[in-house]
Protein backbone atom coordinates (compact mmCIF):
# COMPACT_ATOMS: atom_id res chain seq x y z
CA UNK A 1 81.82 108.44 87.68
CA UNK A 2 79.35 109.82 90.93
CA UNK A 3 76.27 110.97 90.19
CA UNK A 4 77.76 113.91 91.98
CA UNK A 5 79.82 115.05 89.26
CA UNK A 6 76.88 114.16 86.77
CA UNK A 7 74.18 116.17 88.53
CA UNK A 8 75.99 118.67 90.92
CA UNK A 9 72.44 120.24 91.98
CA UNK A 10 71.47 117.00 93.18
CA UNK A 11 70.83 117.61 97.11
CA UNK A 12 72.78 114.78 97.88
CA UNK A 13 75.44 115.55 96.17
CA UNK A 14 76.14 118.67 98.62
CA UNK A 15 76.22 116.59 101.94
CA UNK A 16 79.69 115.64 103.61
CA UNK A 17 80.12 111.50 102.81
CA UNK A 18 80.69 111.00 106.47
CA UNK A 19 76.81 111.55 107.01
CA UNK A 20 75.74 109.49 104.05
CA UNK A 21 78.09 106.82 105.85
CA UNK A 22 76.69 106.99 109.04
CA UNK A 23 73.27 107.28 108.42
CA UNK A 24 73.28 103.75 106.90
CA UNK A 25 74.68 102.00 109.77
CA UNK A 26 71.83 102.53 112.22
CA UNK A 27 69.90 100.78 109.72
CA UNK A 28 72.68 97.92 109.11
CA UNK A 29 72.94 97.25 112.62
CA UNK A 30 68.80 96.65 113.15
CA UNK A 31 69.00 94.28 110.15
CA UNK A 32 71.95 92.70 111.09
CA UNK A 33 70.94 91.48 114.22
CA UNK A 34 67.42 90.37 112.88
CA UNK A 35 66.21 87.84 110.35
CA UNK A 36 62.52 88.24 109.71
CA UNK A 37 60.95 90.04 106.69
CA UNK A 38 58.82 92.71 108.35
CA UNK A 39 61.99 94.82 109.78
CA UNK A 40 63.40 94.87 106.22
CA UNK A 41 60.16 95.33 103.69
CA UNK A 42 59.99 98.40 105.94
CA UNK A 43 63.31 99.46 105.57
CA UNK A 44 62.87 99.10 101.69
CA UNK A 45 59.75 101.01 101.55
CA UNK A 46 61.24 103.86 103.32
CA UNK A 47 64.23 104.03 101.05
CA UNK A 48 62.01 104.04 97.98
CA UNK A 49 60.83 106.97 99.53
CA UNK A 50 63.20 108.79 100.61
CA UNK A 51 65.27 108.21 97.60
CA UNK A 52 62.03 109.06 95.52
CA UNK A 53 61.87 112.44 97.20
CA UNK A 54 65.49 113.60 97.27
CA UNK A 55 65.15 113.01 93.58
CA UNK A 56 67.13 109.36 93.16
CA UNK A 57 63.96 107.40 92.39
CA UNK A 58 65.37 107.03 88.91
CA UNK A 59 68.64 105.42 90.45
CA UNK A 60 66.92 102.99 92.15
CA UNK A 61 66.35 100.91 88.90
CA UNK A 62 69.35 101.60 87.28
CA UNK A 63 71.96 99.39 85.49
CA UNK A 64 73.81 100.88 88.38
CA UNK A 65 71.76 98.92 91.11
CA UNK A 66 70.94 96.03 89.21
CA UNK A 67 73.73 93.95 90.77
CA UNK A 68 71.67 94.29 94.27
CA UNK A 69 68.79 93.07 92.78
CA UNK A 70 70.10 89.89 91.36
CA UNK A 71 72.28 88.92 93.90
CA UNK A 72 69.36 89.31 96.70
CA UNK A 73 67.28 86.74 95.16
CA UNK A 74 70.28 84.48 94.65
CA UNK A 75 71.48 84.75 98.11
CA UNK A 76 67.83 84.00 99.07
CA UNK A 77 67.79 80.88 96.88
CA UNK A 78 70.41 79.62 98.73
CA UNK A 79 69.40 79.82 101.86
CA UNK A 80 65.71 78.26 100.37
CA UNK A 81 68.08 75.23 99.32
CA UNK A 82 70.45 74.50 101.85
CA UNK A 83 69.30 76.57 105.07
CA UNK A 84 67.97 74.88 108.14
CA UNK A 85 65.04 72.47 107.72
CA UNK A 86 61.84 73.39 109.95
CA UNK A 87 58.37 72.40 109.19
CA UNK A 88 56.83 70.89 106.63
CA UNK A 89 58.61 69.66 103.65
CA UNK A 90 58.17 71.06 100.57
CA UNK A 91 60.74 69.49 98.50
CA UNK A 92 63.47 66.93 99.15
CA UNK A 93 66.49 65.91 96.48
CA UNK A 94 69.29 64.55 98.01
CA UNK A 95 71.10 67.52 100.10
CA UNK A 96 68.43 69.76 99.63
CA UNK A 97 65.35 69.67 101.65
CA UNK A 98 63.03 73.09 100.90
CA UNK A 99 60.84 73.26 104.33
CA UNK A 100 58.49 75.99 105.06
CA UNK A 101 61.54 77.17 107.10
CA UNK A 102 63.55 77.52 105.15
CA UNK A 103 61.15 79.59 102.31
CA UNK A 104 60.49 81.90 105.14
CA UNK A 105 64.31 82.35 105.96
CA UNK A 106 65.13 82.68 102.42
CA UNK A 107 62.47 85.57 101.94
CA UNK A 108 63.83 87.24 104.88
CA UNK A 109 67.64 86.71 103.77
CA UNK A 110 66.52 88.59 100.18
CA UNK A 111 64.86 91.31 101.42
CA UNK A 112 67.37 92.23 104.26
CA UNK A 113 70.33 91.87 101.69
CA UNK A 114 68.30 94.36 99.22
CA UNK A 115 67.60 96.84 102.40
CA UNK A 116 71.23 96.94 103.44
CA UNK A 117 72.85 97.11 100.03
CA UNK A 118 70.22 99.35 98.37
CA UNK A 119 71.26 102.72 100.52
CA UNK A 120 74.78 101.60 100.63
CA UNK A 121 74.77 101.55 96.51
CA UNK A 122 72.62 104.36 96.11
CA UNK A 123 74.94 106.82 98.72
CA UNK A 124 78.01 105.35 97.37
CA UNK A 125 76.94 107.08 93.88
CA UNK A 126 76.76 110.21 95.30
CA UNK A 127 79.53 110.64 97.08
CA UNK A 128 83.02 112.09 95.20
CA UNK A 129 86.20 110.36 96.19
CA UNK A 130 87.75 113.88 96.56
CA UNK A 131 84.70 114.84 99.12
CA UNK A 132 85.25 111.74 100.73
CA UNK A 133 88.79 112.23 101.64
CA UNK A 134 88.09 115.90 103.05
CA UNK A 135 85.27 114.30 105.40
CA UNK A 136 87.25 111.42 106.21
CA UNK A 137 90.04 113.82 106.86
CA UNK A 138 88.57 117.16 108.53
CA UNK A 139 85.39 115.71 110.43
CA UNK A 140 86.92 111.93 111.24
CA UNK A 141 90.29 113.58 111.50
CA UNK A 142 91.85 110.36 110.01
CA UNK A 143 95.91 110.31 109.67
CA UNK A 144 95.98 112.67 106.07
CA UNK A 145 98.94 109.65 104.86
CA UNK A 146 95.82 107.23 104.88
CA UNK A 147 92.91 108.88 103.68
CA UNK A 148 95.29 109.86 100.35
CA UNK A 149 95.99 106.44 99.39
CA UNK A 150 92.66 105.50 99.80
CA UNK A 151 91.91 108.85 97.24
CA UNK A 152 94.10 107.62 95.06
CA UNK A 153 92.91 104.20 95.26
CA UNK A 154 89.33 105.16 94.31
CA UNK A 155 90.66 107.73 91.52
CA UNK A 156 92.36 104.52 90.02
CA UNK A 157 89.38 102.30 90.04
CA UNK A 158 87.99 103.57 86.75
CA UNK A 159 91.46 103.17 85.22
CA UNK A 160 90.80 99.39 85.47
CA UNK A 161 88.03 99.31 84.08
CA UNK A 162 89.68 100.93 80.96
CA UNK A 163 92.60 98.86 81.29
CA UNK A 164 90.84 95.39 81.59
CA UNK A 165 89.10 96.84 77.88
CA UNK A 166 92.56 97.58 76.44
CA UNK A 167 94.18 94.35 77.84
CA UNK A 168 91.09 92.34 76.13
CA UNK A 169 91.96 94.46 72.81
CA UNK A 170 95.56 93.14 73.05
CA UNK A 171 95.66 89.84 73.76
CA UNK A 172 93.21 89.06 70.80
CA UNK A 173 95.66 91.04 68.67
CA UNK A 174 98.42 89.00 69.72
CA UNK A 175 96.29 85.67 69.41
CA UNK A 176 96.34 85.08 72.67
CA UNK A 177 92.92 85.68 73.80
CA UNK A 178 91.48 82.66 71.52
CA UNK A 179 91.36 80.04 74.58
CA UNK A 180 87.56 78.85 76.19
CA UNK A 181 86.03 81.63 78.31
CA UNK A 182 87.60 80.61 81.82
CA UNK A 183 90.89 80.31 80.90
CA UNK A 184 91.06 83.67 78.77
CA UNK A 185 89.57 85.64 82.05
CA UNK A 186 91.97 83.94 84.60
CA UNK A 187 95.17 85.34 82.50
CA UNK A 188 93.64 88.95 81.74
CA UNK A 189 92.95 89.18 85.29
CA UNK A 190 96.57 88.18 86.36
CA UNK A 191 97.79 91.07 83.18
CA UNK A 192 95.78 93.66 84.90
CA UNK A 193 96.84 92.55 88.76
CA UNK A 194 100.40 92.59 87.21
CA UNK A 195 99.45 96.02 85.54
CA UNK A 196 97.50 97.48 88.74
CA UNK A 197 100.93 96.57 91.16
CA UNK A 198 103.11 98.56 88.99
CA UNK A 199 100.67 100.95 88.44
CA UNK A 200 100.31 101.50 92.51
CA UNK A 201 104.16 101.26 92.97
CA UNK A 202 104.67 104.35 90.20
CA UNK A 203 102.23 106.30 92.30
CA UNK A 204 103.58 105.57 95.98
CA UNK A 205 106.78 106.40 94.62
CA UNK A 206 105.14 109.82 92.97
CA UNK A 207 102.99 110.66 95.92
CA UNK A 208 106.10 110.28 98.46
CA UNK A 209 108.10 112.54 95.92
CA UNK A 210 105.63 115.07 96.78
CA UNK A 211 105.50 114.83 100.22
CA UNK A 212 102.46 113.69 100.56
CA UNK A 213 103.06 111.14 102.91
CA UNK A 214 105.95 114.07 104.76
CA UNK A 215 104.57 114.14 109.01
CA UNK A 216 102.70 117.11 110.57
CA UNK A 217 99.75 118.95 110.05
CA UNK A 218 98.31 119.07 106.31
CA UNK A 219 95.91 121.77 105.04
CA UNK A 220 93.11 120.98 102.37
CA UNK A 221 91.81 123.16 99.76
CA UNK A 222 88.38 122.63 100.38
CA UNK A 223 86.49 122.82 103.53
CA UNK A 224 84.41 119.87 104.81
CA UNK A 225 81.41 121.44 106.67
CA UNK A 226 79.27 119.21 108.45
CA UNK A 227 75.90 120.98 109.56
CA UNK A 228 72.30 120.98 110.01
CA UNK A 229 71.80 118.94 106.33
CA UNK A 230 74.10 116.33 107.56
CA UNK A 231 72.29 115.86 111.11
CA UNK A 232 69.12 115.70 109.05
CA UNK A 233 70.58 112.74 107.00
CA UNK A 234 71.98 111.06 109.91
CA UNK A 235 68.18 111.56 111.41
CA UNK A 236 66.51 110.21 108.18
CA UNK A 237 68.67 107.04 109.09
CA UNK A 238 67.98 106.65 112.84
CA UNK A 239 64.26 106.73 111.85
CA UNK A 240 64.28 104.32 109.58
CA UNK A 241 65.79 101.63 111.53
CA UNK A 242 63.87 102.56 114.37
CA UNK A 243 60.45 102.14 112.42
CA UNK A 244 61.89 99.10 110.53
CA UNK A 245 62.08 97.77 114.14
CA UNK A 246 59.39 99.31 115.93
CA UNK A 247 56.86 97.19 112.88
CA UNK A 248 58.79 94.24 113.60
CA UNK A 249 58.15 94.26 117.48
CA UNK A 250 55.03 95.30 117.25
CA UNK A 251 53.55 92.49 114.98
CA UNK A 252 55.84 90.00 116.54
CA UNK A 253 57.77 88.96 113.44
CA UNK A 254 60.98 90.39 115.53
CA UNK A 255 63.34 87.37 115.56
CA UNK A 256 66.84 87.83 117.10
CA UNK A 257 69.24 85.71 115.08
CA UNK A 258 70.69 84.23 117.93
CA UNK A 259 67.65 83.41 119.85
């Protein structure tokens, strides 16, 4: 469930999903094409910020987020491990050799991984799958046939969650869900791929009785507006990559990742 349907008065909540979406790739695109831990501490500061003050500070350190947070670090540990070797040595075992190097790239690699997935997470909460298809739709203009199977999709993603609980129910009622950890996982997850294909081939097959994949123009109940608010959360992007890199030039630590 969005926090959208949770808290409709959030202010988020209102704005069209194709500004959310485009105001974090401004941001991607500085991080992306640098590796040094200014640019992106930056970055994070000004999302704890903004998020703070639209009133998602909260969300931040939710269960909701928490994935972000331990898969920077790990990401970061690899690159501590097995990235390129450059100055001093730290530590050497066999394959790995931790150099000063490599700490600093490892650093860098967590905090750009938490600055680009944080407002990706964060937005993605916000944003209703049935708002999404009418931005997608009426400000994109996407083909109508595409942006209601991806609806659908999303609509269908909570139903697995459900489902994976009910096939776990079953199979230890039928004694079959006994075995060591790995091997019990592996066969639920082919029961519910099994169970998701027939699932999606019942709903092609009810969607196209419906006409909704029929050619020409399609109306939409709702009306995606895209205004002022949206242009202001586009601009609350722009500005935070360009201060992320403005920092970085400025105290040098700007380090183009092919240079």
């Amino acid at each position: 469930m969005s926090i959208a349907a949770v808290r409709p008065g959030l202010p988020l909540a209102t704005v069209n999903p194709v500004a959310k979406v485009a105001a974090t790739i401004p941001l991607s695109i500085v991080l992306v094409l640098t590796l040094d831990v200014v640019s992106a501490t930056v970055a994070i500061v000004c999302e704890i910020v903004l998020f703070t003050a639209v009133g998602l500070g909260g969300l931040l350190w939710s269960p909701r987020t928490l994935p972000v947070w331990l898969a920077a670090p790990l990401t970061g540990l690899s690159m501590v491990l097995y990235g390129a070797p450059s100055g001093a040595v730290l530590w050497d075992f066999g394959v790995i050799h931790v150099t000063e190097g490599s700490v600093q790239i490892g650093v860098a690699t967590t905090a750009r991984v938490i600055a680009i997935a944080l407002p990706a997470v964060v937005l993605f909460l916000t944003i209703d799958p049935t708002d999404l298809a009418d931005g997608l739709a009426q400000t994109l203009r996407l083909p109508a046939r595409f942006v209601l199977g991806a609806l659908a999709a999303l609509r269908l993603v909570g139903s697995s969650v459900d489902d994976w609980r009910t096939l776990r129910l079953a199979r230890r009622a039928r004694g079959v869900g006994d075995r060591g950890a790995i091997l019990r996982g592996l066969g639920q997850a082919f029961a519910l791929l099994v169970l998701a294909i027939r699932r999606g081939s019942t709903l092609a097959t009810a969607m196209e009785a419906r006409a909704f994949g029929a050619p020409g123009r399609r109306t939409w109940a709702r009306v995606a507006r895209f205004g002022a608010v949206e242009w202001i959360v586009i601009g609350a992007g722009c500005l935070v990559a360009a201060a992320s890199a403005t920092v970085a030039v400025a105290t040098g630590s700007w380090n183009v990742i092919w240079s």
